[in-house]
């Protein structure tokens, strides 16, 4: 008689989160829906699976969780803004995306009525508090940030001075030298994926004319994962790359490149969470993972500075961060500013491509 051996559970993350390649799973009624930057994703998934497994083994109630791996196609994050009922929204949302997680009616009916809380423990380092990363309303919690810095290709820069501030990037001296994050298919006419927060922060920091100068100084955009592969090489399309600190540090040609932390502060892209207040006690073990000292150590080591309590800032000594603040981002004027920033961005792409054609003719 043939004996059927039990299937070995070699992937606890698969057991906890379901099919790791599923991208269309609904976000409705989950205890945890989470996304993270790609460099952190697999480790975070594995760590969370172990933490949840230990919680259940110790008698805790199981959780219904999903953390998509980003294999293409529509993700549950894109469906959040269509949810109208509170009991259909994830009990804990952990996100690294800067899109809208709430539609306007849901925000007014539930978020603004304190149905959500940040799960943010007290004790974040002064650098983060000073930058405005702690939500004064207590609705959004930040467990880490991705600081955006400058990666300089000294050979492409030539005799021009190394810029040390965001303001310097608007100087016509750097025309054709700046590359910031964005992505499009080779056959696409326009840019569909780009960093909205970067555009908004630069518009506020540089003003209308400075923002336009910055945009027109950029001959192209590039996925931030490609930047460290090309900076300092013969195929490098720019002299100044804007990208997350963690990815800038991956550039192998350090003899021909250097990382600059802008004088005004690195732009802080938040890794954030929000929880349904009524379920706060039940999902505390999930949220607690993100502020645990071991998680904080791992995040700091990977250059995503942690906001875990009573730790150093995780950023270079003497350096700062810039962030527009949660109250501003929630205000109606932020949406109007973003519309203006995006419109100018698309016009700048048309301008740069038109001017490039004239130069080539």
Short mmCIF file of N, CA, C and O in Angstrom, two decimals, residues 5 32 106 202 249 300 343:
data_model
loop_
_atom_site.label_atom_id
_atom_site.label_comp_id
_atom_site.label_asym_id
_atom_site.label_seq_id
_atom_site.Cartn_x
_atom_site.Cartn_y
_atom_site.Cartn_z
N UNK A 5 2.72 10.77 2.24
CA UNK A 5 3.43 11.57 3.23
C UNK A 5 2.75 12.93 3.39
O UNK A 5 2.27 13.51 2.42
N UNK A 32 -5.53 42.22 8.50
CA UNK A 32 -4.32 42.94 8.09
C UNK A 32 -4.21 42.92 6.58
O UNK A 32 -4.24 41.85 5.95
N UNK A 106 -16.11 58.12 2.84
CA UNK A 106 -15.64 57.23 3.91
C UNK A 106 -14.79 58.02 4.90
O UNK A 106 -14.91 57.84 6.12
N UNK A 202 8.37 69.23 -3.70
CA UNK A 202 9.22 70.15 -4.45
C UNK A 202 8.47 71.42 -4.84
O UNK A 202 9.03 72.52 -4.83
N UNK A 249 22.58 53.55 -1.76
CA UNK A 249 23.70 52.85 -1.13
C UNK A 249 24.08 51.57 -1.86
O UNK A 249 25.16 51.01 -1.59
N UNK A 300 16.56 49.93 10.40
CA UNK A 300 17.69 50.86 10.42
C UNK A 300 18.87 50.32 9.61
O UNK A 300 19.52 51.07 8.87
N UNK A 343 -0.02 68.56 -13.40
CA UNK A 343 -0.20 69.21 -14.70
C UNK A 343 1.11 69.81 -15.19
O UNK A 343 1.47 69.68 -16.38
#
